[in-house]
Structure formats: structure tokens, C-alpha cells
CSV table of C-alpha atoms in Angstrom, one decimal:
chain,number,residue,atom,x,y,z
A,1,UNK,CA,62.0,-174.8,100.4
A,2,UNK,CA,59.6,-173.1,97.7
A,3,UNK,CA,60.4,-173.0,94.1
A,4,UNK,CA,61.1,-169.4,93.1
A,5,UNK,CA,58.5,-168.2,90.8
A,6,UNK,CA,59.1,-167.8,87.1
A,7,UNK,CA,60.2,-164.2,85.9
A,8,UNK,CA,57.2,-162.9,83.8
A,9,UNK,CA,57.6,-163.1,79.9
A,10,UNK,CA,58.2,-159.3,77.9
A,11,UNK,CA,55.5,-158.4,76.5
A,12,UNK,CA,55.0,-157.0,72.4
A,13,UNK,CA,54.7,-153.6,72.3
A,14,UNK,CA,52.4,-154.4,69.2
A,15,UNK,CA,50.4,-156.8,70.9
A,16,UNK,CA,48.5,-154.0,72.8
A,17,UNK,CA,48.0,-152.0,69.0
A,18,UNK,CA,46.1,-155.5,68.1
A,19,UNK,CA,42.5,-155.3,68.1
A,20,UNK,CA,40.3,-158.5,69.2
A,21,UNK,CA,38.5,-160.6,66.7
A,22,UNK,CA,35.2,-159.0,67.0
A,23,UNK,CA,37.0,-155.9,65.8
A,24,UNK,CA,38.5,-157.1,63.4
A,25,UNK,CA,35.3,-158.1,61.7
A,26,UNK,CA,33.4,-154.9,62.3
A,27,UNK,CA,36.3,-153.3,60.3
A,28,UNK,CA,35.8,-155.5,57.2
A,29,UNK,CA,32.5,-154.8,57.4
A,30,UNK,CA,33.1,-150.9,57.2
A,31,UNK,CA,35.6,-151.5,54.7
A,32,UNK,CA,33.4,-153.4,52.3
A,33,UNK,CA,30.5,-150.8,53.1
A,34,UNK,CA,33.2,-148.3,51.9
A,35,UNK,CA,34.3,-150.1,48.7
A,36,UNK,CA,30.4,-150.1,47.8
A,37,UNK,CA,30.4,-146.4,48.0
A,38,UNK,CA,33.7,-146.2,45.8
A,39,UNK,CA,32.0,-147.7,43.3
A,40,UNK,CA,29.9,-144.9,42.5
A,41,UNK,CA,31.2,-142.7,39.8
A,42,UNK,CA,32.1,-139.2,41.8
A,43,UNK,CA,32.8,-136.6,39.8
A,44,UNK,CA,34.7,-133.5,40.2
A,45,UNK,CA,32.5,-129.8,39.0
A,46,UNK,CA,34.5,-126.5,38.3
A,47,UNK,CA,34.4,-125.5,42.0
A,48,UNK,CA,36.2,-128.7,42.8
A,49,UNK,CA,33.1,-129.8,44.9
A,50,UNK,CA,32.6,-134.0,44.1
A,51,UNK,CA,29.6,-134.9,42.8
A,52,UNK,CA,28.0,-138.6,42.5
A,53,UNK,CA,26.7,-139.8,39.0
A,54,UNK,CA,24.9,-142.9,38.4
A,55,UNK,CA,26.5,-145.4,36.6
A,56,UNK,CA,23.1,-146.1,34.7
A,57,UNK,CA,24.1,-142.8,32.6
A,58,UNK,CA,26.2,-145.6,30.7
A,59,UNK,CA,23.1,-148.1,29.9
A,60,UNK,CA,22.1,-147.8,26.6
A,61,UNK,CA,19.1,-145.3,25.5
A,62,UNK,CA,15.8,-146.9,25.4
A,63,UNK,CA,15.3,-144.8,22.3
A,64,UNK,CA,18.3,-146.3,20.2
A,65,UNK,CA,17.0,-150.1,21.4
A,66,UNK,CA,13.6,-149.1,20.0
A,67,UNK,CA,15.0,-147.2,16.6
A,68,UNK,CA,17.1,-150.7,15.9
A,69,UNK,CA,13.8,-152.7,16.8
A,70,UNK,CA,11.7,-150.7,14.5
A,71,UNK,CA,14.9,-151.1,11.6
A,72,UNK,CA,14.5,-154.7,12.1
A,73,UNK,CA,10.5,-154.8,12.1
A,74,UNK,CA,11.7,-153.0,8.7
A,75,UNK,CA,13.7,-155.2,7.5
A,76,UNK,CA,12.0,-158.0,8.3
A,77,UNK,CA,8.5,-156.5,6.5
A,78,UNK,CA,10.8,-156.2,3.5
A,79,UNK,CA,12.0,-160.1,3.1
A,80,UNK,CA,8.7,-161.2,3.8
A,81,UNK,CA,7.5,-159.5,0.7
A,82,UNK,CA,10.4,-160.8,-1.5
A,83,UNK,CA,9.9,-163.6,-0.4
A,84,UNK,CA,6.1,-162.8,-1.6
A,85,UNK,CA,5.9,-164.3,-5.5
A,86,UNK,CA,3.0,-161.7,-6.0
A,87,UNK,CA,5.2,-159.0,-4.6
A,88,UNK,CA,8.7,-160.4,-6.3
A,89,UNK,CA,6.6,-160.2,-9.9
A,90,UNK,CA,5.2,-157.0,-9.5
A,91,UNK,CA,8.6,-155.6,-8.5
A,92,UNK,CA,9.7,-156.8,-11.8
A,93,UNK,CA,6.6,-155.8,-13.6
A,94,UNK,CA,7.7,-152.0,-12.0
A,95,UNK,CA,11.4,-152.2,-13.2
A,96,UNK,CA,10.4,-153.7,-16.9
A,97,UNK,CA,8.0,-150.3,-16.8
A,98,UNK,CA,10.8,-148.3,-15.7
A,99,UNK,CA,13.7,-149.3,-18.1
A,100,UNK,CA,10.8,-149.2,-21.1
A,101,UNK,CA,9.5,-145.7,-19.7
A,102,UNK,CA,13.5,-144.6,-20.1
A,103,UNK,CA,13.8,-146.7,-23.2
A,104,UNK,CA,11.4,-144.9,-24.7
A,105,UNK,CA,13.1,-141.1,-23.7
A,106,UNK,CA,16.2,-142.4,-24.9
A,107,UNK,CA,14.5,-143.0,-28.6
A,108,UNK,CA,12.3,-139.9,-28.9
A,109,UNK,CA,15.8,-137.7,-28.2
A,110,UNK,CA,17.3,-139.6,-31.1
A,111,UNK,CA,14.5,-139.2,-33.3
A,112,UNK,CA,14.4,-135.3,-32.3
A,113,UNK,CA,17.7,-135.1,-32.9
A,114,UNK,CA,17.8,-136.6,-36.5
A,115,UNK,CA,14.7,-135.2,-37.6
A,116,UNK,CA,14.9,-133.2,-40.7
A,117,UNK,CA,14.1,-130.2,-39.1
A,118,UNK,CA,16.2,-130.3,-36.4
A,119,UNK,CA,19.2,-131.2,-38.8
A,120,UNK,CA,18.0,-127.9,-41.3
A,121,UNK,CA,17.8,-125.9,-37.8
A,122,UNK,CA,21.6,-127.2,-37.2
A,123,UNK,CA,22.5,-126.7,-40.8
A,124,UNK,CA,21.5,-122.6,-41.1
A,125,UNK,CA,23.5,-121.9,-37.6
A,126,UNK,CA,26.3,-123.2,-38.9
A,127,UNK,CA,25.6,-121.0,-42.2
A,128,UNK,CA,25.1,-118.2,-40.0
A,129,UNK,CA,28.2,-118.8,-38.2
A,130,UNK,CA,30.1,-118.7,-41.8
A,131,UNK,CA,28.4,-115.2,-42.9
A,132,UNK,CA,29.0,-113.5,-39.2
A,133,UNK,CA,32.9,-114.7,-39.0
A,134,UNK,CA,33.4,-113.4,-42.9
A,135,UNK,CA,31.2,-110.5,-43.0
A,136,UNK,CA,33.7,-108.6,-40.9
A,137,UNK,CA,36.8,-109.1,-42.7
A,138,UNK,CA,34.8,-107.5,-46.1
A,139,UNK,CA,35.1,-105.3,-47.5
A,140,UNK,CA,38.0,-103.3,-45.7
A,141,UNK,CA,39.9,-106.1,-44.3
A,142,UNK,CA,39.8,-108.6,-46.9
A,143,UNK,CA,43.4,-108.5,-47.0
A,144,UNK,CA,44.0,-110.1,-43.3
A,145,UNK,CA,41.7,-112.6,-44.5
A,146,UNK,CA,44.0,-115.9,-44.3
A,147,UNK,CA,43.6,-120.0,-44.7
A,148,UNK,CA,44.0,-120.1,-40.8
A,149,UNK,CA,41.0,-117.9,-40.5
A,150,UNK,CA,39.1,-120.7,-42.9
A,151,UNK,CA,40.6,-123.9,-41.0
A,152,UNK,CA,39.1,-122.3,-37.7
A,153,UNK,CA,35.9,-122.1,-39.7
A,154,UNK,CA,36.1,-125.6,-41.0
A,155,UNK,CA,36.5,-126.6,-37.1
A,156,UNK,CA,33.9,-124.7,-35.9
A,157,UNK,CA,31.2,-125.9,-38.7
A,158,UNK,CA,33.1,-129.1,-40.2
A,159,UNK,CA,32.8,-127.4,-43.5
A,160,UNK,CA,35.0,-128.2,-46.1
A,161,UNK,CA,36.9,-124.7,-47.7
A,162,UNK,CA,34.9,-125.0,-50.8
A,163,UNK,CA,31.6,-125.4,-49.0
A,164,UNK,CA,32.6,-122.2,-47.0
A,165,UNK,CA,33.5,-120.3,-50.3
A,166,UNK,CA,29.9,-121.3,-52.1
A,167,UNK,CA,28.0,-120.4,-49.0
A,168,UNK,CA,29.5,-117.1,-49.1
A,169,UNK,CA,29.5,-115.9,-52.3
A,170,UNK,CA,25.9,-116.9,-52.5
A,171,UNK,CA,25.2,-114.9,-49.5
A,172,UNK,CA,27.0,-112.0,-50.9
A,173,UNK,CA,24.5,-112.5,-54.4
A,174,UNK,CA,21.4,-112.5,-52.3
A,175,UNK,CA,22.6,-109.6,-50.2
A,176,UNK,CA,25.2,-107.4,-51.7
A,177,UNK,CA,25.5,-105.0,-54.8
A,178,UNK,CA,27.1,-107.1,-57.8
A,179,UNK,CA,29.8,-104.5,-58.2
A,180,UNK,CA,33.7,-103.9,-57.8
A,181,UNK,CA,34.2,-104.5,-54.1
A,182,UNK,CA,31.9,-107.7,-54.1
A,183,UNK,CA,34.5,-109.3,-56.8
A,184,UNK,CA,37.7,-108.3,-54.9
A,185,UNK,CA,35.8,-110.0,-52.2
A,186,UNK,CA,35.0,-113.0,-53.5
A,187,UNK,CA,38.4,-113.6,-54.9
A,188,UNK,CA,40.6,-112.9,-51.1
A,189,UNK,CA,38.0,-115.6,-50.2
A,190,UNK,CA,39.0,-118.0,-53.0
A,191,UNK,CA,43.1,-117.3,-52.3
A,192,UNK,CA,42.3,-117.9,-48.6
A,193,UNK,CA,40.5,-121.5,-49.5
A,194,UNK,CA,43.3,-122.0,-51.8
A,195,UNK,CA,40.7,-123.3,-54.5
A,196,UNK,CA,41.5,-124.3,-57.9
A,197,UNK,CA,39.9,-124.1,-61.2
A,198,UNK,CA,38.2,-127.6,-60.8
A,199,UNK,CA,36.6,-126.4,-57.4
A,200,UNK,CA,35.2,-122.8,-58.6
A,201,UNK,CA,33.7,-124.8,-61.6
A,202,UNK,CA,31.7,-127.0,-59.4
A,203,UNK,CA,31.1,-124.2,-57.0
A,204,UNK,CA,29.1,-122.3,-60.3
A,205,UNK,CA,27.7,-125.7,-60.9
A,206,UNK,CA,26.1,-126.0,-58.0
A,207,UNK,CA,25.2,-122.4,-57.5
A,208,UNK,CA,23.5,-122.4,-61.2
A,209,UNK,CA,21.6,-125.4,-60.3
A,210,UNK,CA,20.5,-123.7,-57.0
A,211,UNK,CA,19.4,-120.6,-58.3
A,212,UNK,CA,17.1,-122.1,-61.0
A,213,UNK,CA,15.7,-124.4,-58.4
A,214,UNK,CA,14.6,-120.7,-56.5
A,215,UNK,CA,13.8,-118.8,-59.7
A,216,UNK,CA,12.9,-120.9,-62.3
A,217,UNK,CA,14.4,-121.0,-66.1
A,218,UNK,CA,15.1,-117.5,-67.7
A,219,UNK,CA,12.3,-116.0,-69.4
A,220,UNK,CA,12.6,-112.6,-70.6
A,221,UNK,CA,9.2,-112.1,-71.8
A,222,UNK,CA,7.5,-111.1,-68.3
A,223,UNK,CA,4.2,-109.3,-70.0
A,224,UNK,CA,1.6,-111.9,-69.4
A,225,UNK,CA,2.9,-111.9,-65.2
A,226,UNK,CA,1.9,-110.7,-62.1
A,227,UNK,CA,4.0,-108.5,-60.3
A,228,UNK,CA,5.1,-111.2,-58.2
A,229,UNK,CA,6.1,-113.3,-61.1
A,230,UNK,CA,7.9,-110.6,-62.5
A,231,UNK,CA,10.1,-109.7,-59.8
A,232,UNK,CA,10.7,-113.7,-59.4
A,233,UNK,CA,11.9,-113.9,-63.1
A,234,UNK,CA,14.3,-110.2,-63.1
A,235,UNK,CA,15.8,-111.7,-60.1
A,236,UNK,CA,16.8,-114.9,-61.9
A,237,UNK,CA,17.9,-112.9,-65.1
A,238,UNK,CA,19.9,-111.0,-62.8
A,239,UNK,CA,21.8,-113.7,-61.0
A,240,UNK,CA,22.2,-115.4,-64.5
A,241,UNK,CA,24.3,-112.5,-65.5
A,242,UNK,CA,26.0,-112.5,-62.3
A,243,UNK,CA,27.3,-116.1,-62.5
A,244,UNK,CA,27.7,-115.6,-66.2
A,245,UNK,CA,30.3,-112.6,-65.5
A,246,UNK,CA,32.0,-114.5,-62.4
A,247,UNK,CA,32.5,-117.8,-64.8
A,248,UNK,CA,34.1,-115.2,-67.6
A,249,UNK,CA,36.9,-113.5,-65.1
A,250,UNK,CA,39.8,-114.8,-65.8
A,251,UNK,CA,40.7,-114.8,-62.1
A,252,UNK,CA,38.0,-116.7,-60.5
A,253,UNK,CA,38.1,-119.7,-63.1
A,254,UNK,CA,40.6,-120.5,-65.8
A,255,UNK,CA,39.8,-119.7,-69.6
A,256,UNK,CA,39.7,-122.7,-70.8
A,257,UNK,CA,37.3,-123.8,-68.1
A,258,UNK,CA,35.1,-120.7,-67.9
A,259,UNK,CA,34.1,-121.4,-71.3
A,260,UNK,CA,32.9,-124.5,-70.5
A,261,UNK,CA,31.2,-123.6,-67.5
A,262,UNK,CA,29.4,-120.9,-69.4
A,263,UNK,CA,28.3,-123.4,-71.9
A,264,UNK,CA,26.5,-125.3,-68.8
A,265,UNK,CA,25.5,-122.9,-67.3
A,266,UNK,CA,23.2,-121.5,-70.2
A,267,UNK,CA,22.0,-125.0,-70.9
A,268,UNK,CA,20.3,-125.2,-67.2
A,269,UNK,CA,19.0,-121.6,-67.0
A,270,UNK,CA,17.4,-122.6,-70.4
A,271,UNK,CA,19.5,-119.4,-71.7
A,272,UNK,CA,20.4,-119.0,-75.7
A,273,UNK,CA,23.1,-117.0,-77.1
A,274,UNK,CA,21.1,-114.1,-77.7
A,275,UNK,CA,19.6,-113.9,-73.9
A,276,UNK,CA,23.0,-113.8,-72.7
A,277,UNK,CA,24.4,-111.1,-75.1
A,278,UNK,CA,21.2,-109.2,-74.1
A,279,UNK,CA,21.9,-109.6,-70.5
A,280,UNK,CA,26.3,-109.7,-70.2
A,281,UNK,CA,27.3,-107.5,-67.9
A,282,UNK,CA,30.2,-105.4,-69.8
A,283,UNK,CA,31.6,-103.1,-66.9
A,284,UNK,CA,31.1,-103.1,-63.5
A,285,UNK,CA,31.0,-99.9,-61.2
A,286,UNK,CA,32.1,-98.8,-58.0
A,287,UNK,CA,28.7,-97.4,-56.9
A,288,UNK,CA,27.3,-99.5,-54.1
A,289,UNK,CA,24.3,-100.3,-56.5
A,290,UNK,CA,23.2,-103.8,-57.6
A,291,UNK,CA,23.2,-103.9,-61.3
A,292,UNK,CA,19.6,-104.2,-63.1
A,293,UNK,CA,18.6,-106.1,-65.8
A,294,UNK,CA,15.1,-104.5,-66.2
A,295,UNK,CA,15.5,-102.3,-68.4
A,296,UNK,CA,17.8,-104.6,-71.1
A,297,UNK,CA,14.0,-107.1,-70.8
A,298,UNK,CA,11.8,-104.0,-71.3
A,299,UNK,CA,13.7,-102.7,-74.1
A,300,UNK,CA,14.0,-106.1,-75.9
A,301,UNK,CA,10.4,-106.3,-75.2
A,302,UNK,CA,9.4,-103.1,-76.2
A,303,UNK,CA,11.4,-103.0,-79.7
A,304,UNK,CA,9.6,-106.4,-79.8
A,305,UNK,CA,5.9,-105.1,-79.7
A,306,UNK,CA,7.1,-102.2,-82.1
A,307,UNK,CA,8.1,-104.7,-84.9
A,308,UNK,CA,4.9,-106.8,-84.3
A,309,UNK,CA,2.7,-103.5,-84.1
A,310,UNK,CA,4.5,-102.5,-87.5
A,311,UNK,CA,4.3,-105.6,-89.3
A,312,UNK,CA,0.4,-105.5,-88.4
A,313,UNK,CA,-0.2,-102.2,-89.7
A,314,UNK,CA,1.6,-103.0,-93.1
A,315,UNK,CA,-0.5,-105.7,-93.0
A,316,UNK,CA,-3.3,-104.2,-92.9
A,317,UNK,CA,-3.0,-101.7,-95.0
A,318,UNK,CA,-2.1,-104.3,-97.6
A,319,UNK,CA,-4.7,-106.2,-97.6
A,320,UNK,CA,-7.5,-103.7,-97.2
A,321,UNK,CA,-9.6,-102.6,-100.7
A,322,UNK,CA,-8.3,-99.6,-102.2
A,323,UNK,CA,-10.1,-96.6,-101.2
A,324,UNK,CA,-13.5,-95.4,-102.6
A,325,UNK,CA,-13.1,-92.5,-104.9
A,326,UNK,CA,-15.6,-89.9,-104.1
């Protein structure tokens, strides 16, 4: 009897899905083809289309490799030559030049600095810096005139107060008229330096000395001059008599140190008792007029030639012969 025949097995749905080998193969191959392509950078424009860069964009520029190459060519030219002793000693020959070359600057500024003319140039600003900041308190606001006004002077010039009160007042006898206003002047200016009677006697020291050094000694007899000369020596007569009359007040220098002082001061204008009574000022005015000694030299001089004339003429007559009687 034959054997029945065995009931087919079920087949998998998923079995038919299955491709072969071959395939299978063929779709690696597309696959890797495609994984190629996605290695190309793709990008995306503003209309959303893709677009395909190169991914040599993100090699590095040929000029930057040949900028560094011709840095270290540089480089490498410049340790060579250190290395160099002929080029290492004339580097050093180059920098001894330069730090002698500066050296050298650095020495004539000093010296052009502390040369005497550069220290006189220094020296008259800072007197012109005293007369400007004064002049404008005198004469009609010589009472707002105070010692804060000085100290900001002293800062300003590194005067001390008695330096500023001698520059001054000498300024004021060159310049000014030797009258009423000039000696209320002179004497806000000593309460605003808060002087005493020591300092005003060395400031007519030093002022007397000055003065003769610019003028010369008195000398009263002017005939045998030039016109030059002559003004020269009225000019000194008439600051003697202005430092005379100063050293005298009462207010600008104690009594018993005015005396004194006027003592001195006739010994280095080579004055005598009789030049100064012949040239004291008695009385000041108000007029804005300097005072003028002129005419107290003239007249000594002139009453001096009369005498002489007159004591030739008696001469003269006395020892003549007797006259001839016809």
C-alpha cells in the first residue's frame, strides 16, 4: 500500500521579500557608491536649491604656507648673522653709537639749561611775572593788596617776600614818579610782606649797592661831561635822594635804623654831608612828576663858578700895577 505523501511545509511570507545573494551585493555596492556621494559637502543657497562644495575649500591657502616659509627664510637669515662675530660686533658697535649719540643730547639739554643765559632769561620772566601781578593792584587797589596775594607770588616765582618787595620798589624807581602815591605804594607792599625793620635795611642795602653799580659814585660837578654822562650821573643823584628819603620815613624803616642806614648809604654813593643836604628831598607832591635834582647841581655849580670868577677878578686887580697917570 503506498506511503501517503508528506503535507507540504508553510511557507514565510518574508521569505519571498528576500532578495538572492547576488542582490544583495549589488545593493552594497549602490550603497557605498551613495555614501561616497554623501561625503561631499552640499550646501543649501537662499532659494533652498542644494549645492555641492569641495571639501578642498578647507586646505590651507598656498599663500599663507608661502608667507610662513618666507618668515622663516627670515628668521633663519637673522640667526645666521648673530651668529656672525663680524655682524654680532658691529651690532654692538651700532648700539654703543646710539646710546653715545643720545648721551650726548641728554648733556647739551643740561648744559642749555644751566647756561647763564638761559638762567638770566628764567630770572627776568619771573621779574616780569612780579611787576605784571603788582602793577595792577597800584595805585587804586593797593588796599586789597594782601600776604595771600604775595604767597601766591612766592609759589609762582619761588621768591622770598623780601625779594618780591626789592624787585618792586626798584621797578617802581626806574619807572614811576618819586611822589605821594609811589610811597603809599611801597609801604601796602611792605605790610603785605609783613617785613620788618632788619629786612627794609637790607633791602636799601642792596638797592644802594645796585644803583652805584648802574650809575656810578655821586658826582655833582657834571661840566667837564658829555651829555650822556651827564644824564648817567643826574640819574644817580636822583635815585640817591630817593633811597635817602625812603631810609628817613619813619614808616618804611625804624629811627634808629634809618640813621644807620643813611650813614651807609652815603659811604657807598661816595656822598658827604653837604651833597646830601644839597640834594634831600624836603616835601613830596602829588603831581605825577618825578622829582629833579638838576637844577639843585646847576645852581651849586653855578654859585660855584661865580665865587671862582670873583675871587679871580680881585685877584687880578690886586696884583696888577697901579694905573699910568696921564
Amino acid at each position: 500500500e503506498p506511503e501517503p505523501e508528506p503535507e507540504p511545509e508553510p511557507e514565510d511570507e518574508d521569505d519571498e521579500e528576500l532578495p538572492d545573494g547576488n542582490d544583495d551585493r549589488e545593493g552594497d555596492d549602490d550603497f557605498l557608491a551613495a555614501g561616497a556621494e554623501d561625503d561631499e559637502d552640499v550646501d543649501v543657497d537662499a532659494e533652498g536649491d542644494a549645492t555641492v562644495s569641495d571639501a578642498s575649500e578647507l586646505m590651507p591657502d598656498e599663500e599663507t604656507e608661502a608667507e610662513a616659509g618666507v618668515l622663516s627664510t627670515a628668521v633663519g637669515y637673522v640667526q645666521n648673522a648673530v651668529a656672525n662675530p663680524a655682524v654680532r660686533n658691529l651690532g654692538i658697535l651700532g648700539g654703543v653709537v646710539l646710546a653715545g649719540s643720545f648721551a650726548l643730547s641728554v648733556y647739551n639739554v643740561y648744559m642749555r639749561y644751566n647756561s647763564s643765559r638761559s638762567k638770566r632769561k628764567r630770572q627776568v620772566n619771573k621779574n616780569v611775572v612780579v611787576v605784571e601781578r603788582l602793577r595792577d593792584f597800584f595805585p587804586e587797589n593797593r588796599d586789597s593788596l594782601t600776604k595771600g596775594h604775595i604767597r601766591g607770588l612766592q609759589g609762582k616765582t619761588g621768591f622770598k617776600p623780601e625779594e618780591i618787595f626789592r624787585k618792586y620798589m626798584r621797578y617802581k624807581l626806574n619807572e614811576e614818579a618819586f611822589n605821594v602815591d609811589f610811597v603809599a605804594d611801597v609801604l601796602a607792599l611792605k605790610r603785605a610782606c609783613e617785613l620788618d625793620g632788619n629786612a627794609m635795611k637790607s633791602v636799601l642795602m642792596e638797592t644802594g649797592e645796585r644803583m652805584v653799580k648802574k650809575y656810578g659814585i655821586l658826582m655833582r660837578d657834571v661840566s667837564d661831561m658829555g651829555s650822556a654822562g651827564v644824564q648817567r650821573k643826574v640819574d644817580g643823584c636822583s635815585m640817591f635822594a630817593k633811597v635817602m628819603y625812603l631810609a628817613d620815613l619813619d614808616e618804611f624803616i625804624p629811627q634808629s635804623e634809618g640813621k644807620a642806614v643813611q650813614q651807609r648809604l652815603k659811604e657807598i654813593f661816595g656822598a658827604t654831608d653837604e651833597d646830601y643836604e644839597k640834594l634831600r628831598i624836603s616835601a613830596l607832591g602829588s603831581e605825577r612828576v618825578d622829582i629833579s635834582v638838576l637844577e639843585a647841581m646847576i645852581t651849586d655849580k653855578t654859585s660855584g663858578d661865580a665865587n671862582a670868577k670873583e675871587g679871580g677878578d680881585e685877584g687880578s686887580d690886586e696884583g696888577g700895577e697901579p694905573p699910568v697917570a696921564a
